[in-house]
Short mmCIF file of C-alpha atoms in Angstrom, two decimals:
data_model
loop_
_atom_site.label_atom_id
_atom_site.label_comp_id
_atom_site.label_asym_id
_atom_site.label_seq_id
_atom_site.Cartn_x
_atom_site.Cartn_y
_atom_site.Cartn_z
CA MET A 1 49.73 -10.43 -27.96
CA ARG A 2 51.42 -8.44 -25.63
CA LEU A 3 49.79 -6.58 -23.10
CA ASP A 4 52.10 -3.49 -21.83
CA PRO A 5 51.66 -2.87 -18.27
CA GLY A 6 53.73 0.89 -18.46
CA VAL A 7 50.55 1.42 -20.70
CA ILE A 8 48.73 1.54 -17.06
CA THR A 9 51.42 2.60 -15.07
CA ASP A 10 52.20 5.47 -16.22
CA SER A 11 49.23 7.12 -16.61
CA TRP A 12 47.68 5.99 -13.49
CA PRO A 13 46.79 9.70 -11.86
CA LEU A 14 44.73 9.99 -14.17
CA PHE A 15 42.24 6.54 -13.62
CA VAL A 16 42.30 7.83 -10.53
CA GLU A 17 41.21 11.04 -11.45
CA GLY A 18 38.56 9.00 -13.49
CA THR A 19 37.15 7.03 -11.19
CA LEU A 20 36.89 10.02 -8.74
CA VAL A 21 34.21 11.96 -10.98
CA THR A 22 32.97 9.22 -11.96
CA ILE A 23 32.01 8.54 -8.61
CA GLN A 24 31.05 11.81 -8.14
CA LEU A 25 28.90 12.03 -10.88
CA SER A 26 27.32 8.27 -9.55
CA VAL A 27 26.60 9.84 -5.97
CA LEU A 28 24.84 13.21 -7.22
CA SER A 29 22.75 11.72 -9.65
CA PHE A 30 21.84 8.58 -7.41
CA LEU A 31 20.27 11.17 -4.90
CA LEU A 32 19.16 13.52 -6.72
CA GLY A 33 17.31 10.92 -9.06
CA LEU A 34 16.22 9.12 -6.74
CA ALA A 35 14.74 12.39 -4.50
CA LEU A 36 13.13 13.62 -8.19
CA ALA A 37 11.94 10.08 -8.64
CA VAL A 38 9.30 10.50 -5.31
CA PRO A 39 7.83 13.30 -6.63
CA VAL A 40 7.39 11.72 -10.49
CA ALA A 41 6.19 7.94 -8.89
CA ALA A 42 3.40 9.93 -6.67
CA LEU A 43 2.52 11.71 -9.88
CA SER A 44 2.26 8.50 -12.29
CA MET A 45 -0.04 6.92 -9.16
CA SER A 46 -2.45 9.71 -8.69
CA ARG A 47 -5.86 9.86 -8.62
CA HIS A 48 -6.02 12.53 -11.06
CA GLY A 49 -5.92 11.51 -14.86
CA VAL A 50 -3.59 15.21 -15.23
CA PHE A 51 -1.11 14.50 -12.63
CA ARG A 52 -0.80 10.66 -14.52
CA GLY A 53 -0.51 11.90 -17.97
CA SER A 54 2.50 14.65 -17.05
CA ALA A 55 4.44 12.06 -15.44
CA MET A 56 3.66 9.66 -18.31
CA VAL A 57 5.79 12.30 -20.96
CA TYR A 58 8.20 12.40 -18.83
CA LEU A 59 8.69 9.00 -18.85
CA ALA A 60 7.83 8.51 -22.14
CA ILE A 61 10.38 11.28 -23.14
CA LEU A 62 13.29 10.12 -21.02
CA ARG A 63 13.28 6.54 -21.79
CA GLY A 64 12.50 6.92 -25.27
CA ILE A 65 15.94 9.42 -26.05
CA PRO A 66 19.34 7.41 -26.32
CA PHE A 67 21.30 9.43 -23.26
CA ILE A 68 23.79 10.78 -25.35
CA ALA A 69 21.09 12.71 -27.19
CA LEU A 70 20.00 13.96 -23.27
CA VAL A 71 23.65 15.15 -22.25
CA PHE A 72 23.69 17.20 -25.25
CA ILE A 73 20.96 18.25 -25.27
CA VAL A 74 21.03 19.27 -21.54
CA HIS A 75 24.66 20.86 -22.04
CA TYR A 76 23.33 22.82 -25.10
CA GLY A 77 20.67 23.63 -24.27
CA THR A 78 21.19 25.40 -21.24
CA ALA A 79 25.14 26.42 -23.62
CA ALA A 80 22.12 27.67 -25.85
CA SER A 81 19.92 29.60 -23.41
CA GLY A 82 22.20 31.54 -21.81
CA ALA A 83 23.32 29.83 -18.81
CA ARG A 84 26.93 28.78 -19.38
CA THR A 85 26.72 25.18 -16.86
CA PRO A 86 29.92 23.13 -16.45
CA ALA A 87 29.57 20.61 -18.19
CA PHE A 88 30.35 18.06 -14.92
CA TRP A 89 26.97 19.45 -13.95
CA SER A 90 25.52 18.99 -17.30
CA GLY A 91 26.50 15.66 -16.40
CA VAL A 92 25.02 16.01 -13.42
CA ILE A 93 21.52 17.04 -14.29
CA ALA A 94 21.20 14.73 -17.61
CA LEU A 95 21.92 11.70 -15.17
CA THR A 96 19.34 12.93 -12.83
CA LEU A 97 16.96 12.82 -15.38
CA PHE A 98 17.96 9.71 -16.55
CA ALA A 99 17.90 8.32 -12.88
CA SER A 100 14.61 9.88 -12.09
CA ALA A 101 12.56 7.87 -14.87
CA TYR A 102 13.34 4.94 -13.85
CA TYR A 103 13.48 5.52 -10.19
CA SER A 104 10.32 6.29 -10.40
CA GLU A 105 9.42 3.45 -12.16
CA VAL A 106 11.05 1.38 -9.45
CA ILE A 107 8.82 2.51 -6.56
CA ARG A 108 5.63 2.80 -9.07
CA SER A 109 5.56 -0.91 -9.97
CA THR A 110 6.95 -1.89 -6.70
CA ILE A 111 3.68 0.11 -4.65
CA SER A 112 1.84 -1.24 -6.73
CA ALA A 113 2.31 -4.72 -6.42
CA LEU A 114 0.79 -4.89 -3.35
CA PRO A 115 -2.22 -6.69 -2.81
CA PRO A 116 -4.90 -3.21 -3.08
CA GLY A 117 -6.08 -5.03 0.61
CA GLN A 118 -4.00 -3.19 2.18
CA TRP A 119 -4.60 -0.32 1.18
CA ASP A 120 -8.08 -0.93 1.55
CA SER A 121 -6.60 -2.03 5.36
CA GLY A 122 -5.75 0.90 6.06
CA ARG A 123 -8.39 3.18 4.90
CA VAL A 124 -10.65 1.15 6.83
CA VAL A 125 -9.32 1.58 9.75
CA GLY A 126 -9.49 5.52 9.52
CA MET A 127 -6.02 6.08 8.08
CA SER A 128 -5.66 8.89 5.36
CA ARG A 129 -3.69 7.87 1.85
CA LEU A 130 -0.94 9.98 3.26
CA GLN A 131 -0.86 7.62 6.68
CA THR A 132 -1.90 4.32 4.65
CA LEU A 133 1.24 4.85 2.61
CA ARG A 134 3.87 6.52 4.89
CA TYR A 135 2.50 3.22 7.40
CA ILE A 136 1.44 0.10 5.29
CA ILE A 137 2.89 0.92 2.02
CA VAL A 138 5.78 2.42 2.04
CA PRO A 139 7.44 -0.01 4.70
CA GLN A 140 6.43 -3.20 2.89
CA SER A 141 8.08 -2.05 -0.16
CA LEU A 142 11.40 -0.61 0.70
CA GLY A 143 12.58 -4.20 0.97
CA SER A 144 11.58 -5.30 -2.56
CA MET A 145 12.56 -1.67 -4.52
CA ILE A 146 16.28 -2.78 -3.69
CA PRO A 147 17.02 -5.21 -6.58
CA PRO A 148 15.74 -3.62 -9.33
CA GLY A 149 17.08 -0.49 -7.57
CA VAL A 150 20.95 -2.01 -7.67
CA ASN A 151 19.32 -2.30 -11.01
CA VAL A 152 18.93 0.90 -12.16
CA THR A 153 21.61 2.61 -10.22
CA ILE A 154 24.16 -0.08 -12.44
CA MET A 155 22.89 0.76 -15.20
CA MET A 156 23.54 4.89 -14.11
CA ILE A 157 27.17 3.86 -13.69
CA LYS A 158 27.67 2.32 -16.53
CA GLU A 159 25.71 5.50 -18.73
CA SER A 160 27.80 7.85 -16.63
CA SER A 161 30.58 7.31 -19.72
CA VAL A 162 28.68 8.96 -22.01
CA ILE A 163 29.20 12.12 -20.33
CA SER A 164 32.60 11.97 -21.82
CA ALA A 165 31.52 13.37 -24.93
CA ILE A 166 30.73 17.18 -23.44
CA THR A 167 34.70 16.52 -22.22
CA VAL A 168 33.85 15.55 -18.32
CA GLY A 169 36.92 14.22 -17.21
CA GLU A 170 35.36 10.84 -15.70
CA LEU A 171 36.72 8.32 -16.64
CA THR A 172 35.81 6.92 -19.90
CA TYR A 173 37.09 10.33 -20.86
CA GLN A 174 40.15 9.87 -18.98
CA GLY A 175 41.20 6.47 -20.96
CA LEU A 176 40.81 8.44 -23.92
CA VAL A 177 43.09 10.78 -22.77
CA VAL A 178 45.43 7.72 -22.32
CA GLN A 179 44.45 5.67 -24.96
CA GLY A 180 45.50 8.65 -27.74
CA ASN A 181 48.89 8.76 -25.58
CA THR A 182 49.66 5.66 -25.67
CA PHE A 183 47.42 4.23 -28.72
CA ALA A 184 47.15 1.44 -26.50
CA PRO A 185 43.61 0.64 -26.49
CA PHE A 186 43.31 -3.04 -25.33
CA GLU A 187 45.28 -2.09 -22.08
CA VAL A 188 42.94 1.21 -21.80
CA PHE A 189 40.23 -0.04 -21.63
CA ILE A 190 40.40 -3.81 -20.07
CA THR A 191 41.66 -1.03 -17.11
CA ILE A 192 38.24 1.25 -17.03
CA ALA A 193 36.09 -2.11 -17.64
CA LEU A 194 37.26 -3.26 -14.21
CA ILE A 195 37.37 -0.40 -12.46
CA TYR A 196 33.46 0.22 -14.04
CA TRP A 197 33.07 -3.64 -13.12
CA GLY A 198 34.86 -3.17 -9.15
CA ILE A 199 32.51 -0.18 -8.49
CA THR A 200 29.31 -2.05 -9.86
CA LEU A 201 30.06 -4.91 -7.80
CA GLY A 202 30.04 -2.58 -5.06
CA VAL A 203 26.90 -1.22 -5.52
CA SER A 204 25.57 -4.71 -5.54
CA ARG A 205 26.93 -6.31 -2.61
CA LEU A 206 25.96 -2.79 -1.11
CA GLY A 207 22.72 -3.54 -1.80
CA ASP A 208 21.73 -7.15 -1.22
CA ARG A 209 23.24 -6.08 2.62
CA VAL A 210 20.90 -3.36 3.20
CA GLU A 211 18.16 -6.06 1.33
CA ARG A 212 18.86 -8.41 4.38
CA ARG A 213 18.94 -5.72 6.80
CA ILE A 214 15.26 -5.24 6.33
CA GLY A 215 13.89 -8.20 5.76
CA ARG A 216 16.25 -9.16 9.02
CA LEU A 217 14.23 -6.61 11.18
CA GLN A 218 11.12 -6.32 9.64
CA LYS A 219 10.70 -10.54 10.49
CA SER A 220 12.74 -10.19 14.14
CA GLY A 221 10.65 -7.06 14.99
CA ARG A 222 13.57 -5.93 17.31
CA PRO A 223 15.72 -3.55 15.91
CA THR A 224 18.69 -1.80 17.16
CA GLY A 225 18.81 0.74 14.53
CA GLY A 226 18.57 4.22 13.96
CA ILE A 227 15.27 6.59 12.88
CA ALA A 228 15.31 4.33 9.86
CA ALA A 229 15.01 0.70 11.19
CA ARG A 230 12.71 2.23 13.48
CA TYR A 231 11.11 3.39 10.99
CA LEU A 232 10.57 0.22 9.27
CA THR A 233 9.15 -1.68 12.03
CA LEU A 234 7.32 1.36 13.71
CA THR A 235 8.58 -0.08 16.76
CA ALA A 236 7.74 3.49 18.33
CA SER A 237 4.37 1.65 18.75
CA LYS A 238 4.61 -0.52 21.49
CA PRO A 239 4.59 0.40 25.42
CA VAL A 240 7.90 0.37 27.30
CA GLN A 241 8.15 -2.16 29.65
CA MET B 1 -32.80 14.05 11.26
CA THR B 2 -30.72 11.77 13.41
CA GLN B 3 -31.73 7.98 14.38
CA PRO B 4 -29.96 7.45 17.52
CA ASP B 5 -31.51 4.16 17.82
CA LEU B 6 -29.83 3.21 14.06
CA SER B 7 -26.35 2.02 14.21
CA LEU B 8 -26.57 2.68 10.18
CA ARG B 9 -28.85 3.33 7.61
CA ALA B 10 -28.16 3.45 3.68
CA THR B 11 -30.63 5.17 1.30
CA ALA B 12 -30.85 4.52 -1.63
CA LEU B 13 -27.24 3.90 -2.90
CA ARG B 14 -26.48 3.37 -5.98
CA ARG B 15 -22.67 1.74 -7.78
CA GLU B 16 -22.53 1.12 -10.91
CA VAL B 17 -18.80 -0.22 -13.05
CA GLY B 18 -19.01 0.28 -16.63
CA GLY B 19 -22.40 0.37 -16.55
CA LEU B 20 -23.17 -2.20 -14.93
CA ARG B 21 -25.60 -1.95 -11.32
CA ILE B 22 -23.46 -3.57 -8.80
CA LEU B 23 -25.59 -1.86 -6.46
CA ASP B 24 -29.18 -0.71 -7.54
CA ASP B 25 -31.58 1.20 -4.72
CA ILE B 26 -30.39 0.18 -1.64
CA TYR B 27 -31.98 1.17 1.49
CA LEU B 28 -31.40 -0.39 4.70
CA ASP B 29 -31.97 0.49 8.33
CA VAL B 30 -29.96 -1.48 11.63
CA PRO B 31 -31.31 -0.96 14.18
CA LYS B 32 -28.19 -1.25 17.49
CA GLY B 33 -26.94 -4.32 18.07
CA GLN B 34 -29.10 -6.86 15.37
CA ALA B 35 -26.83 -8.81 13.31
CA VAL B 36 -27.67 -9.03 9.84
CA CYS B 37 -26.10 -12.04 7.57
CA ILE B 38 -26.46 -11.10 4.12
CA LEU B 39 -26.86 -14.19 2.07
CA GLY B 40 -27.29 -13.85 -1.75
CA PRO B 41 -25.44 -15.81 -4.85
CA SER B 42 -21.83 -14.87 -5.74
CA GLY B 43 -21.83 -11.10 -8.31
CA SER B 44 -25.02 -10.16 -6.19
CA GLY B 45 -23.43 -7.47 -4.65
CA LYS B 46 -22.45 -8.52 -1.10
CA SER B 47 -19.31 -7.92 -0.56
CA SER B 48 -20.27 -4.50 -2.92
CA LEU B 49 -21.97 -3.81 0.31
CA LEU B 50 -20.38 -3.86 2.95
CA ARG B 51 -17.21 -1.94 0.81
CA ALA B 52 -19.94 0.91 -0.15
CA LEU B 53 -21.41 0.89 3.60
CA ALA B 54 -17.90 1.89 5.07
CA LEU B 55 -17.50 4.30 1.51
CA LEU B 56 -14.30 2.36 0.03
CA ASP B 57 -15.71 2.45 -3.67
CA PRO B 58 -17.16 5.76 -5.12
CA LEU B 59 -20.84 5.81 -4.81
CA ALA B 60 -22.67 6.75 -8.46
CA ASP B 61 -25.93 8.14 -5.55
CA GLY B 62 -26.86 7.59 -1.40
CA PHE B 63 -26.75 8.21 1.49
CA VAL B 64 -24.73 6.71 4.51
CA THR B 65 -25.64 7.46 8.25
CA ILE B 66 -22.96 5.88 10.49
CA ASP B 67 -24.54 6.32 14.77
CA GLY B 68 -26.88 9.30 13.30
CA GLN B 69 -23.87 10.40 11.93
CA ALA B 70 -23.73 11.12 7.97
CA PHE B 71 -21.12 10.15 6.08
CA GLY B 72 -19.33 10.55 2.93
CA ARG B 73 -21.91 13.50 2.07
CA GLU B 74 -25.27 15.11 4.18
CA LEU B 75 -27.97 17.29 3.21
CA SER B 76 -27.83 20.42 5.20
CA ARG B 77 -30.95 22.17 5.78
CA ASP B 78 -31.66 23.87 3.21
CA GLY B 79 -31.35 20.80 0.88
CA ILE B 80 -28.24 21.09 -0.88
CA VAL B 81 -25.92 18.02 -0.55
CA ARG B 82 -22.88 18.10 1.02
CA ARG B 83 -19.64 16.60 0.25
CA GLN B 84 -17.41 15.91 2.97
CA SER B 85 -13.68 16.25 3.04
CA GLN B 86 -11.59 13.19 2.29
CA ARG B 87 -10.02 14.01 6.47
CA GLU B 88 -14.31 14.47 7.54
CA VAL B 89 -14.84 10.61 5.53
CA ASP B 90 -12.10 8.47 6.53
CA ARG B 91 -12.42 9.60 10.19
CA ILE B 92 -15.91 8.75 10.50
CA ARG B 93 -14.94 5.38 8.54
CA ALA B 94 -12.95 4.40 12.06
CA ARG B 95 -16.23 4.13 13.34
CA ILE B 96 -16.57 1.11 11.00
CA GLY B 97 -14.74 -1.86 11.94
CA PHE B 98 -14.03 -3.92 8.91
CA VAL B 99 -12.57 -7.59 8.96
CA PHE B 100 -11.95 -8.59 4.94
CA GLN B 101 -12.46 -12.04 3.55
CA ASP B 102 -8.41 -11.57 3.62
CA PHE B 103 -7.80 -10.04 6.99
CA SER B 104 -5.81 -8.24 4.99
CA LEU B 105 -2.97 -7.66 8.21
CA TRP B 106 0.00 -5.56 8.25
CA PRO B 107 2.61 -8.61 7.29
CA HIS B 108 5.60 -6.32 8.71
CA LEU B 109 3.95 -6.02 11.82
CA ASP B 110 3.48 -7.87 14.81
CA VAL B 111 0.52 -8.78 15.99
CA ARG B 112 0.95 -5.38 18.53
CA ALA B 113 1.94 -2.73 16.49
CA ASN B 114 -1.15 -3.90 13.96
CA ILE B 115 -3.26 -3.89 16.75
CA SER B 116 -1.49 -0.38 18.16
CA LEU B 117 -0.84 1.49 14.86
CA ALA B 118 -4.54 3.05 14.17
CA GLN B 119 -5.05 4.23 17.69
CA ARG B 120 -2.11 5.61 17.17
CA VAL B 121 -2.53 7.61 14.29
CA VAL B 122 -5.71 7.79 13.71
CA LEU B 123 -7.42 7.99 17.66
CA GLN B 124 -4.04 9.75 18.66
CA ARG B 125 -4.48 8.12 21.97
CA PRO B 126 -2.03 8.17 24.79
CA ALA B 127 0.69 5.38 24.74
CA ASP B 128 -0.53 4.19 27.99
CA GLU B 129 -3.43 3.90 27.22
CA ILE B 130 -2.85 2.43 23.51
CA ALA B 131 -0.93 -0.61 26.02
CA ASN B 132 -3.89 -0.77 28.35
CA ALA B 133 -6.66 -1.54 25.25
CA THR B 134 -4.70 -3.33 23.05
CA ASP B 135 -3.74 -5.63 26.02
CA ARG B 136 -7.18 -6.10 27.31
CA ILE B 137 -8.23 -6.46 23.72
CA MET B 138 -5.90 -9.40 23.06
CA ASP B 139 -6.48 -11.17 26.60
CA ARG B 140 -10.71 -10.81 25.57
CA LEU B 141 -9.57 -12.84 21.78
CA SER B 142 -7.15 -14.39 23.44
CA ILE B 143 -4.26 -13.96 21.81
CA ALA B 144 -2.08 -12.27 23.90
CA ALA B 145 0.44 -15.07 23.55
CA LEU B 146 0.89 -13.91 20.06
CA ALA B 147 1.70 -10.13 20.75
CA ASP B 148 5.08 -10.36 19.22
CA LYS B 149 4.15 -12.91 15.91
CA HIS B 150 4.35 -11.90 12.29
CA PRO B 151 0.85 -11.91 10.89
CA GLY B 152 3.16 -14.54 8.53
CA GLN B 153 3.71 -16.86 11.57
CA LEU B 154 0.35 -17.00 12.44
CA SER B 155 -2.92 -19.67 11.01
CA GLY B 156 -6.00 -18.90 9.56
CA GLY B 157 -8.09 -18.66 12.16
CA GLN B 158 -5.17 -16.91 14.38
CA LYS B 159 -5.04 -14.02 11.38
CA GLN B 160 -9.10 -13.65 12.21
CA ARG B 161 -8.66 -12.78 15.52
CA VAL B 162 -5.91 -10.37 15.08
CA ALA B 163 -8.02 -8.96 12.06
CA VAL B 164 -11.40 -8.54 14.61
CA ALA B 165 -8.38 -6.86 17.45
CA ARG B 166 -7.29 -4.61 15.48
CA ALA B 167 -11.13 -3.34 14.17
CA LEU B 168 -12.60 -3.39 18.04
CA VAL B 169 -10.08 -2.02 19.35
CA LEU B 170 -10.79 1.21 18.17
CA ASN B 171 -14.74 0.70 19.99
CA PRO B 172 -15.63 0.89 16.44
CA ALA B 173 -19.72 1.53 16.64
CA LEU B 174 -20.77 -1.83 13.72
CA MET B 175 -18.71 -4.62 12.43
CA LEU B 176 -18.73 -5.17 9.39
CA PHE B 177 -17.21 -9.49 7.98
CA ASP B 178 -17.08 -9.94 4.70
CA GLU B 179 -17.53 -13.68 4.28
CA PRO B 180 -15.36 -14.59 7.72
CA THR B 181 -15.46 -18.13 7.08
CA SER B 182 -14.55 -18.71 3.20
CA ALA B 183 -10.58 -17.83 3.85
CA LEU B 184 -10.59 -20.95 6.86
CA ASP B 185 -10.59 -24.12 7.49
CA PRO B 186 -14.22 -25.80 8.27
CA GLU B 187 -13.66 -26.78 11.28
CA LEU B 188 -13.53 -23.31 12.48
CA VAL B 189 -16.56 -22.20 11.51
CA GLY B 190 -17.83 -23.46 14.99
CA ASP B 191 -15.20 -21.01 16.71
CA VAL B 192 -16.20 -17.99 13.76
CA LEU B 193 -19.95 -17.84 15.43
CA ALA B 194 -18.93 -18.52 18.74
CA LEU B 195 -16.97 -14.98 18.31
CA LEU B 196 -19.84 -13.33 16.62
CA VAL B 197 -22.73 -14.84 19.30
CA ASP B 198 -20.20 -13.18 21.82
CA LEU B 199 -19.85 -10.07 19.88
CA LYS B 200 -23.64 -10.17 19.55
CA ARG B 201 -24.10 -10.82 23.10
CA GLU B 202 -22.51 -7.52 23.93
CA GLY B 203 -24.40 -5.47 22.18
CA MET B 204 -22.76 -5.11 18.76
CA THR B 205 -24.40 -4.45 15.44
CA THR B 206 -22.73 -6.84 13.13
CA LEU B 207 -23.20 -7.09 9.15
CA THR B 208 -22.10 -10.56 7.71
CA VAL B 209 -21.54 -11.52 4.67
CA THR B 210 -21.94 -15.47 4.34
CA HIS B 211 -22.51 -19.07 3.00
CA GLU B 212 -23.04 -20.83 5.16
CA MET B 213 -26.42 -21.30 6.02
CA SER B 214 -26.55 -22.92 9.38
CA PHE B 215 -24.26 -19.66 10.58
CA ALA B 216 -26.70 -17.33 9.27
CA ARG B 217 -29.22 -19.09 11.17
CA ARG B 218 -28.32 -19.55 14.33
CA LEU B 219 -26.60 -16.01 14.34
CA ALA B 220 -28.92 -14.22 12.20
CA ASP B 221 -31.81 -12.00 13.81
CA ARG B 222 -32.08 -10.88 10.65
CA VAL B 223 -31.48 -12.51 7.13
CA ILE B 224 -31.00 -10.05 3.98
CA PHE B 225 -30.82 -11.53 0.26
CA LEU B 226 -29.41 -9.98 -2.72
CA GLU B 227 -29.47 -10.95 -6.03
CA ARG B 228 -28.20 -8.49 -9.05
CA GLY B 229 -27.66 -5.77 -7.10
CA GLN B 230 -31.08 -5.43 -5.18
CA ILE B 231 -33.10 -6.34 -1.87
CA VAL B 232 -35.29 -9.17 -2.87
CA ALA B 233 -35.96 -10.67 0.68
CA ASP B 234 -35.13 -8.86 3.52
CA GLY B 235 -37.10 -10.13 7.59
CA CYS B 236 -36.02 -13.25 10.35
CA PRO B 237 -33.51 -16.14 9.34
CA GLN B 238 -37.28 -18.49 9.53
CA ASP B 239 -39.16 -16.34 6.91
CA VAL B 240 -35.87 -15.46 4.11
CA ILE B 241 -34.23 -19.68 4.31
CA ASP B 242 -36.90 -21.86 5.64
CA THR B 243 -40.30 -20.34 4.22
CA PRO B 244 -38.75 -18.04 1.42
CA SER B 245 -41.77 -16.58 -0.81
CA ASP B 246 -39.60 -14.20 -3.85
CA PRO B 247 -38.86 -16.91 -5.94
CA ARG B 248 -35.41 -15.84 -6.53
CA VAL B 249 -34.99 -16.72 -3.10
CA LYS B 250 -36.76 -20.15 -3.34
CA ARG B 251 -34.47 -21.49 -6.47
CA PHE B 252 -31.39 -20.05 -4.34
CA PHE B 253 -32.64 -22.49 -1.26
CA SER B 254 -33.39 -25.16 -3.00
CA LEU B 255 -29.89 -25.76 -3.92
CA PHE B 256 -29.15 -26.21 -0.53
#
């Protein structure tokens, strides 16, 4: 087999542009998806059946349909309703919805994996459910949310390639353009694969670092960092000596 | 209808799970300073009773009064039952010290933070008062040296002391202990007993679920025997344990 490096070197600006759009899509959907996942997870853990039921329907729909169908439904659905959403933003909306379903399940399952005694122990000292969640449950769960959260993030980044189907100029779309010009699919897709792999590897490394940092903070109980670190170890409750 | 000399009054407590009566019409008055031990076969509802007194589980019926204060539901003057808001219930719950069988310490916080958290977020004591109260309770329970340790670094006996400190520092009206010896090595039973006797000497009301007969004999002013969610014997330890009149209680103690 003969590889032609010229295929890549001649079109590198397209690959760079595509990579940047993929990163934009992923970062936006990560932030928005996580923000949306918190209320969905709260609903799915509610004591009220109506709230739990609505969260279950939301999750069942989003996890039960192929992502490409979701992308088309969002894009052409909003178009049919009169709103002219740019393709990029349709992509962000679809990816956000998709990610929110999986992130909310990560949150819910991690929290419900804690021993139920941890809830009771917050309640018996007079804390409300919300205070128990804030001071007892969430700080303990954050560390263990990271590995499954990284999995979902990696899956989401790879799924973003599907958004090429609505002509968003992300990495896969640019690859298809280059392939159309050069008729060299092998070179093009090896390159794309390597770029996706690099991005996801970076995400996974970052996740490991954050997880280790949380673990270290909670073991030492002597954080030096900012608000997040103080929250995790509740040093504000310590007297100044 | 306040009873200033009562730490606890339970009236007609009933709890049902899937049609099964876990607690069946429990009436219980506990005067201030009394040490009560709750005995009974496993599955008789001992732990359920403690949890019910702290309103940790939903009750089918009944009232609880802590230190003369209605807890959960109250009767107004015209005889209408009013359900207290969740906020009121949470607030009154802080008046009960509860030590769990597995202690349920907070593993992400060191010992000092375990003891000070509720003082800060529930009682909203000022910082210097929290520091003082925490130091005092740690001294009293001989755990001052553990202040910076995390629960994962503690032995079972130390964990229990931290759990007791965490509850006691909130100045509860009474303390509930769920099987305080069952998660500990047998040689520590004496320490737990000494701790509870100390509390009793200081006038603290305690209700202790236990399997240790010797414990009940040496600590209790009063022993309650539960069977199938009902109180079937209630009296001083000698009467209930040594000369039981109820055949179910007799059968149980003949096993020891």
